[in-house]
mmCIF file of C-alpha atoms in Angstrom:
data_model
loop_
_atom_site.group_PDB
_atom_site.id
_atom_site.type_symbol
_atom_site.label_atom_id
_atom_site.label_comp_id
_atom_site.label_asym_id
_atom_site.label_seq_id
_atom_site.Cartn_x
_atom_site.Cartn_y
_atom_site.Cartn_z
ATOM 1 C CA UNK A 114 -41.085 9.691 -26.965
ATOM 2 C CA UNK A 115 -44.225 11.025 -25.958
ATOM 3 C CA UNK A 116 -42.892 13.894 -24.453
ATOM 4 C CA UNK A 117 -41.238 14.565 -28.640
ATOM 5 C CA UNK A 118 -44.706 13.807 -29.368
ATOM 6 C CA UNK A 119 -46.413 16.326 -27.381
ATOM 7 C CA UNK A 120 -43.766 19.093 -28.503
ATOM 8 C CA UNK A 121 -44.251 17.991 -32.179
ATOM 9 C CA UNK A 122 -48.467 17.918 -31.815
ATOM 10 C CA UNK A 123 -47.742 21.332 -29.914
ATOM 11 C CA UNK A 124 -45.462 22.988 -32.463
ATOM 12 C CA UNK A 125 -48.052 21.932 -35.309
ATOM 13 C CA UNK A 126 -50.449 23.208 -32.997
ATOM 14 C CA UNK A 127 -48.806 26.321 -32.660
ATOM 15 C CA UNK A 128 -47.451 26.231 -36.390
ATOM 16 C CA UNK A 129 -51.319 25.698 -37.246
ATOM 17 C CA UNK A 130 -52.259 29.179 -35.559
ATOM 18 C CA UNK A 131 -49.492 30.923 -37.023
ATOM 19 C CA UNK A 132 -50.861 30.025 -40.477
ATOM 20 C CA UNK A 133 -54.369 31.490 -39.460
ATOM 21 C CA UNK A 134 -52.860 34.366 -37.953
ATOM 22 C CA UNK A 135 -50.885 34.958 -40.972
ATOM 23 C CA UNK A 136 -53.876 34.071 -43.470
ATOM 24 C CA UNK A 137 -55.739 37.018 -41.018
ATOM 25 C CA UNK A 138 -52.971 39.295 -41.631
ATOM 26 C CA UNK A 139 -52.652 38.875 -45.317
ATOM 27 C CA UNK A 140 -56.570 39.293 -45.650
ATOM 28 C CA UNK A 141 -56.586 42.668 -43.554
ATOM 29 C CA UNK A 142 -53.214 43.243 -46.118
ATOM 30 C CA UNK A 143 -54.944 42.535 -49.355
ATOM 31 C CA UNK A 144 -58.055 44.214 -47.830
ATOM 32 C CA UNK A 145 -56.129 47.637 -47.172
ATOM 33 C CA UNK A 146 -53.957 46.886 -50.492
ATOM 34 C CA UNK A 147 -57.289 46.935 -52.362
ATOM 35 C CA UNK A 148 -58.579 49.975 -50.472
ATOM 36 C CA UNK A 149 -55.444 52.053 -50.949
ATOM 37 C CA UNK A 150 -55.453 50.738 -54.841
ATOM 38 C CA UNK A 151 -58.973 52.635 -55.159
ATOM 39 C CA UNK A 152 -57.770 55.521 -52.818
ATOM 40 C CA UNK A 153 -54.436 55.986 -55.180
ATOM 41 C CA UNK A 154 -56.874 55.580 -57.833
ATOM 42 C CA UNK A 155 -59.454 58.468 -56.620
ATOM 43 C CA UNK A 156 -56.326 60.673 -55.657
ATOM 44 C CA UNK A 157 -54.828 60.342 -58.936
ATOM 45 C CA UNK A 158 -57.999 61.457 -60.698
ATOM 46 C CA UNK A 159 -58.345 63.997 -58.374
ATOM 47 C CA UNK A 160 -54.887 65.410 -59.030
ATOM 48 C CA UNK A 161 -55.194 64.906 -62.557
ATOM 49 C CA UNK A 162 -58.260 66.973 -62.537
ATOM 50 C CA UNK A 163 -56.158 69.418 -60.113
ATOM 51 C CA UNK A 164 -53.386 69.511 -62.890
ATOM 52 C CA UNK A 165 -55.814 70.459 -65.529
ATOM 53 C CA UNK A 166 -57.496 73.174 -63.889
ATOM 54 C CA UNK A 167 -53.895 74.553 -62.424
ATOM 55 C CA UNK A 168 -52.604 74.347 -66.401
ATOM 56 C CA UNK A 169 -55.925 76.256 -67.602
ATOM 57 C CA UNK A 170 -55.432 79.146 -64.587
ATOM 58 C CA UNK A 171 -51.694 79.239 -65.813
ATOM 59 C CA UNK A 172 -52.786 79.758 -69.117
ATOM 60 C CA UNK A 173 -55.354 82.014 -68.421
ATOM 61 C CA UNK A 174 -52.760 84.414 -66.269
ATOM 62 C CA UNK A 175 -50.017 83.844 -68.943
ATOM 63 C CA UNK A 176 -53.041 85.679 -71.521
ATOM 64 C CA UNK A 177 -53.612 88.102 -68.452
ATOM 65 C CA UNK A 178 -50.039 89.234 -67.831
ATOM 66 C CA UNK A 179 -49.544 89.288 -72.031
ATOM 67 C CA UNK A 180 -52.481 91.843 -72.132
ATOM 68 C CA UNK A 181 -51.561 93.948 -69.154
ATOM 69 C CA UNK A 182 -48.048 93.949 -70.339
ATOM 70 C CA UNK A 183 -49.720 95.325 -73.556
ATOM 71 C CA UNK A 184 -51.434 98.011 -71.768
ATOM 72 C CA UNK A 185 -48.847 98.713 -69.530
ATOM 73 C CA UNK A 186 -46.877 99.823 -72.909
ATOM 74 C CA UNK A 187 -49.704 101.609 -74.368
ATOM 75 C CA UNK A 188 -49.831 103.708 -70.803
ATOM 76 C CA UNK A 189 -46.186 104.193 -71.278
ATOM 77 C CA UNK A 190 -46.307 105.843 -74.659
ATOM 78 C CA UNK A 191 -50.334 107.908 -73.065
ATOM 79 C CA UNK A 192 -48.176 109.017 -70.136
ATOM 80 C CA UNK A 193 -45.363 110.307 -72.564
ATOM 81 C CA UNK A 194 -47.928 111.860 -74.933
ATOM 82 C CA UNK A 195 -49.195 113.594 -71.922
ATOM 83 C CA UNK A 196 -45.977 114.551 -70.639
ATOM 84 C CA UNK A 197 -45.203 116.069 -74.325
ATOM 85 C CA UNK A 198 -48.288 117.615 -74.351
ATOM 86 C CA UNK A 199 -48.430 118.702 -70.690
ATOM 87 C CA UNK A 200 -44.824 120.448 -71.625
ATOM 88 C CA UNK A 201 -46.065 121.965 -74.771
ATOM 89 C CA UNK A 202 -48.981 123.390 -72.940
ATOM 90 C CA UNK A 203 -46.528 124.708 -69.866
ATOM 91 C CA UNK A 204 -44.571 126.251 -72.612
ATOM 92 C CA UNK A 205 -47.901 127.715 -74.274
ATOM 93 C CA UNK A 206 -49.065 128.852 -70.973
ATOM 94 C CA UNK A 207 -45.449 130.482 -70.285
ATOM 95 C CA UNK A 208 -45.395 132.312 -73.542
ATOM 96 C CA UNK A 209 -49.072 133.709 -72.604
ATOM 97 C CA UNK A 210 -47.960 135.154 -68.957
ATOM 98 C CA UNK A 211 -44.939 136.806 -70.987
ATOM 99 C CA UNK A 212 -47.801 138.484 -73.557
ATOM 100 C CA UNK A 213 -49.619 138.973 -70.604
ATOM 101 C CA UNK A 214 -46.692 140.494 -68.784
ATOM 102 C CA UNK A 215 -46.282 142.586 -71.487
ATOM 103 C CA UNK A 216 -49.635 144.024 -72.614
ATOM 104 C CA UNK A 217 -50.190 144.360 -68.738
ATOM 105 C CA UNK A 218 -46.847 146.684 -68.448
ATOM 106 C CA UNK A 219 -47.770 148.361 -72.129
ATOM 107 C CA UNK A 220 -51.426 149.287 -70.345
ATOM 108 C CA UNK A 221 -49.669 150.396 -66.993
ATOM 109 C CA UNK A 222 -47.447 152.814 -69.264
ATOM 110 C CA UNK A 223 -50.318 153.943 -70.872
ATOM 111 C CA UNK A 224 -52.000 154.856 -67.987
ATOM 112 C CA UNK A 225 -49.221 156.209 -66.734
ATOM 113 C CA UNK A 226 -48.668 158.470 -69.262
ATOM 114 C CA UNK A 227 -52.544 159.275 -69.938
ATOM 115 C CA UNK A 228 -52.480 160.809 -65.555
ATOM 116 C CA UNK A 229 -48.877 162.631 -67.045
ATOM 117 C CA UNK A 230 -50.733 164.168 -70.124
ATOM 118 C CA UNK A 231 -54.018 165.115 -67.756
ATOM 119 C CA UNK A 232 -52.215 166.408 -65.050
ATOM 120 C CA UNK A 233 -50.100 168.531 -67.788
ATOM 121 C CA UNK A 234 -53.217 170.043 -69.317
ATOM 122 C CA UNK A 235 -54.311 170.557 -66.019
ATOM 123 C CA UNK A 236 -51.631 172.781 -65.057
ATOM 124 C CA UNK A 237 -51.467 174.820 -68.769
ATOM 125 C CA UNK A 238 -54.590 175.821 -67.449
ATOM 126 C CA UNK A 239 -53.544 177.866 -64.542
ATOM 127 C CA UNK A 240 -49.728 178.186 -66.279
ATOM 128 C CA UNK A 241 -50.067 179.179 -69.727
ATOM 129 C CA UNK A 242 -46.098 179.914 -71.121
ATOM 130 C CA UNK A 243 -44.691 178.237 -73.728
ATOM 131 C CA UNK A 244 -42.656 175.656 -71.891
ATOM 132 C CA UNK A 245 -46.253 174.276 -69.966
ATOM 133 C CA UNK A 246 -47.823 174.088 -73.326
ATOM 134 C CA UNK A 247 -44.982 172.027 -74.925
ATOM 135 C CA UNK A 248 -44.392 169.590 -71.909
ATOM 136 C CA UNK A 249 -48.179 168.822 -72.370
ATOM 137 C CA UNK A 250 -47.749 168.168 -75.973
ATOM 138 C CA UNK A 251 -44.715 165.673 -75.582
ATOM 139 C CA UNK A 252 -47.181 164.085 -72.832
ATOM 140 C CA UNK A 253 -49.872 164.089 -75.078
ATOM 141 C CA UNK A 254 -47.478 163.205 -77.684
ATOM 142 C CA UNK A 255 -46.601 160.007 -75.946
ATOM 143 C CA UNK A 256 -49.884 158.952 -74.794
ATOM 144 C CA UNK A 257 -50.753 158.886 -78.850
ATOM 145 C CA UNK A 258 -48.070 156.538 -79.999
ATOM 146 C CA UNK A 259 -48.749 154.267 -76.754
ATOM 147 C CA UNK A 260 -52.671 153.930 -77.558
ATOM 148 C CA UNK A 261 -51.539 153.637 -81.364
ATOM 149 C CA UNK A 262 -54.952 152.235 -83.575
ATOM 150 C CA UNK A 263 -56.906 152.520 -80.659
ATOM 151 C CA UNK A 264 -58.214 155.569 -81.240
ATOM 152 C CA UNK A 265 -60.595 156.685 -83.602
ATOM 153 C CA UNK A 266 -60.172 158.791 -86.602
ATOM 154 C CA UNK A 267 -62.136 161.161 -84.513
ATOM 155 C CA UNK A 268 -60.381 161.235 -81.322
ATOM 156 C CA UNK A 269 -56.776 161.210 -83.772
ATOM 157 C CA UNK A 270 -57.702 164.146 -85.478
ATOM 158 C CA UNK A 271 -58.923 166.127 -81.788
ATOM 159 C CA UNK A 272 -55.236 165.311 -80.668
ATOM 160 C CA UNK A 273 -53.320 166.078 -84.066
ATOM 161 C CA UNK A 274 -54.749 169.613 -83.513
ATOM 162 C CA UNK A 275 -53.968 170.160 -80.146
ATOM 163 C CA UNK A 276 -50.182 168.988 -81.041
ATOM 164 C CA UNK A 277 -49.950 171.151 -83.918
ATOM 165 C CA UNK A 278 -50.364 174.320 -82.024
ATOM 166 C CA UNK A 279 -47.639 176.597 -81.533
ATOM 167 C CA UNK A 280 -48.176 180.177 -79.782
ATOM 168 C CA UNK A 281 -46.472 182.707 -81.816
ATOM 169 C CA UNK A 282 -43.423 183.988 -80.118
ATOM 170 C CA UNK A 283 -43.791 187.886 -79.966
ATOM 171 C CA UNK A 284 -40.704 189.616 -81.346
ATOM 172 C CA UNK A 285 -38.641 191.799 -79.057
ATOM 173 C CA UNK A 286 -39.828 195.320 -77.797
ATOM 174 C CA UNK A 287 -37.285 198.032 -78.657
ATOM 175 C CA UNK A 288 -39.532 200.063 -75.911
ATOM 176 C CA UNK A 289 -39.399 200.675 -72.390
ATOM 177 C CA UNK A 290 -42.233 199.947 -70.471
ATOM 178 C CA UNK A 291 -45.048 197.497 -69.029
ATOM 179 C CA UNK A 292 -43.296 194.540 -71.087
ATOM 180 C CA UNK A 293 -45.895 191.712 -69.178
ATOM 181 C CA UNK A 294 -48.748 193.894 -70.004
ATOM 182 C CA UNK A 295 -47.987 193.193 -73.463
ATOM 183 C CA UNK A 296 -47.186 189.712 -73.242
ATOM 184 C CA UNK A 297 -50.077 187.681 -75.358
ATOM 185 C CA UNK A 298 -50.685 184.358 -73.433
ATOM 186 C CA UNK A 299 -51.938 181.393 -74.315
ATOM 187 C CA UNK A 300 -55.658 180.603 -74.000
ATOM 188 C CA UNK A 301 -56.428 177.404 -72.937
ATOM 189 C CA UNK A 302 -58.261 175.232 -75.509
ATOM 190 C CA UNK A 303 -57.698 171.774 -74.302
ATOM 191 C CA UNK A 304 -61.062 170.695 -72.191
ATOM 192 C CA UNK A 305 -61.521 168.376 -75.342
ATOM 193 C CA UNK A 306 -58.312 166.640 -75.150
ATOM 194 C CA UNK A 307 -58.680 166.029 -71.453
ATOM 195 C CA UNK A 308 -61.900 164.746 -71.575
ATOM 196 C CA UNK A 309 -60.759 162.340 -74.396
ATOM 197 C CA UNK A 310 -57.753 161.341 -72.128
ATOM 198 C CA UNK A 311 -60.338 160.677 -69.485
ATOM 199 C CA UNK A 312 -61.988 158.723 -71.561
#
């Protein structure tokens, strides 16, 4: 019996520390339940906090992206104004290199013809029959309707003279003898309208 007794007084025994060692396990327990309670707690506030400020940035980009997608449109429509008017301008700018083209061929002709006309004159100098004089009146001619109302009233009237001259034509000789000793040539009279041709 002793020997149930000693097993008994050693099982309460060891019953006895079991029970302290539990009530030290459920104290650290309740000690880190109470500590995590305040740490949940902290978190919670913390992530609430983190929730608030993360739905204030999201609504502060969702007003960002509405006004950039705003002026993303209005850049559309600029960059399709510009596009209009760069096109209208290209087509502005095309129609001026045609003018340009043309005035610019219109003055080459004109020059052309105004070296013709001098270097006509120039040779009724030397040359003075009837077919010289006439070639550098249809040179002279031309060089008047090319310069058009850019001559003066002056310079018009210089030039109307010069075309209205016509040598008179001698009539046939019946006689025999020094024919081109007879011939009446024509004077030259034009230093005026080569000097305005110069001009």
């Amino acid at each position: 019996i002793e020997r149930v007794i000693g097993l008994l007084q050693d099982l309460g025994k060891k019953a006895e520390q079991e029970g302290k060692d539990e009530e030290v396990l459920y104290t650290k327990f309740e000690y880190w339940c109470a500590n995590s309670k305040k740490s949940l707690h902290k978190a919670i506030a913390e992530e609430k906090d983190t929730v608030e400020r993360l739905q204030d940035e999201i609504s502060s980009h969702e007003k960002t992206i509405e006004v950039l997608t705003k002026e993303m449109a209005d850049l559309t429509d600029e960059i399709a104004e510009l596009g209009a008017a760069g096109e209208k301008a290209q087509a502005e700018r095309d129609e001026a290199a045609a003018l340009y083209k043309e005035n610019s061929d219109a003055h080459t002709a004109t020059i052309q013809a105004v070296d013709q006309a001098v270097a006509a004159l120039e040779k009724s100098r030397s040359e003075t029959d009837s077919a010289t004089l006439n070639l550098s009146q249809q040179k002279v001619r031309k060089v008047l309707e090319l310069l058009g109302m850019k001559v003066s009233e002056t310079q018009r009237g210089t030039f109307e003279v010069f075309l209205a001259y016509e040598p008179k034509e001698r009539p046939d000789t019946k006689a025999a003898g020094d024919y081109e000793g007879h011939v009446k040539k024509y004077s030259f009279k034009s230093d005026s309208v080569i000097e305005l041709l110069k001009e």
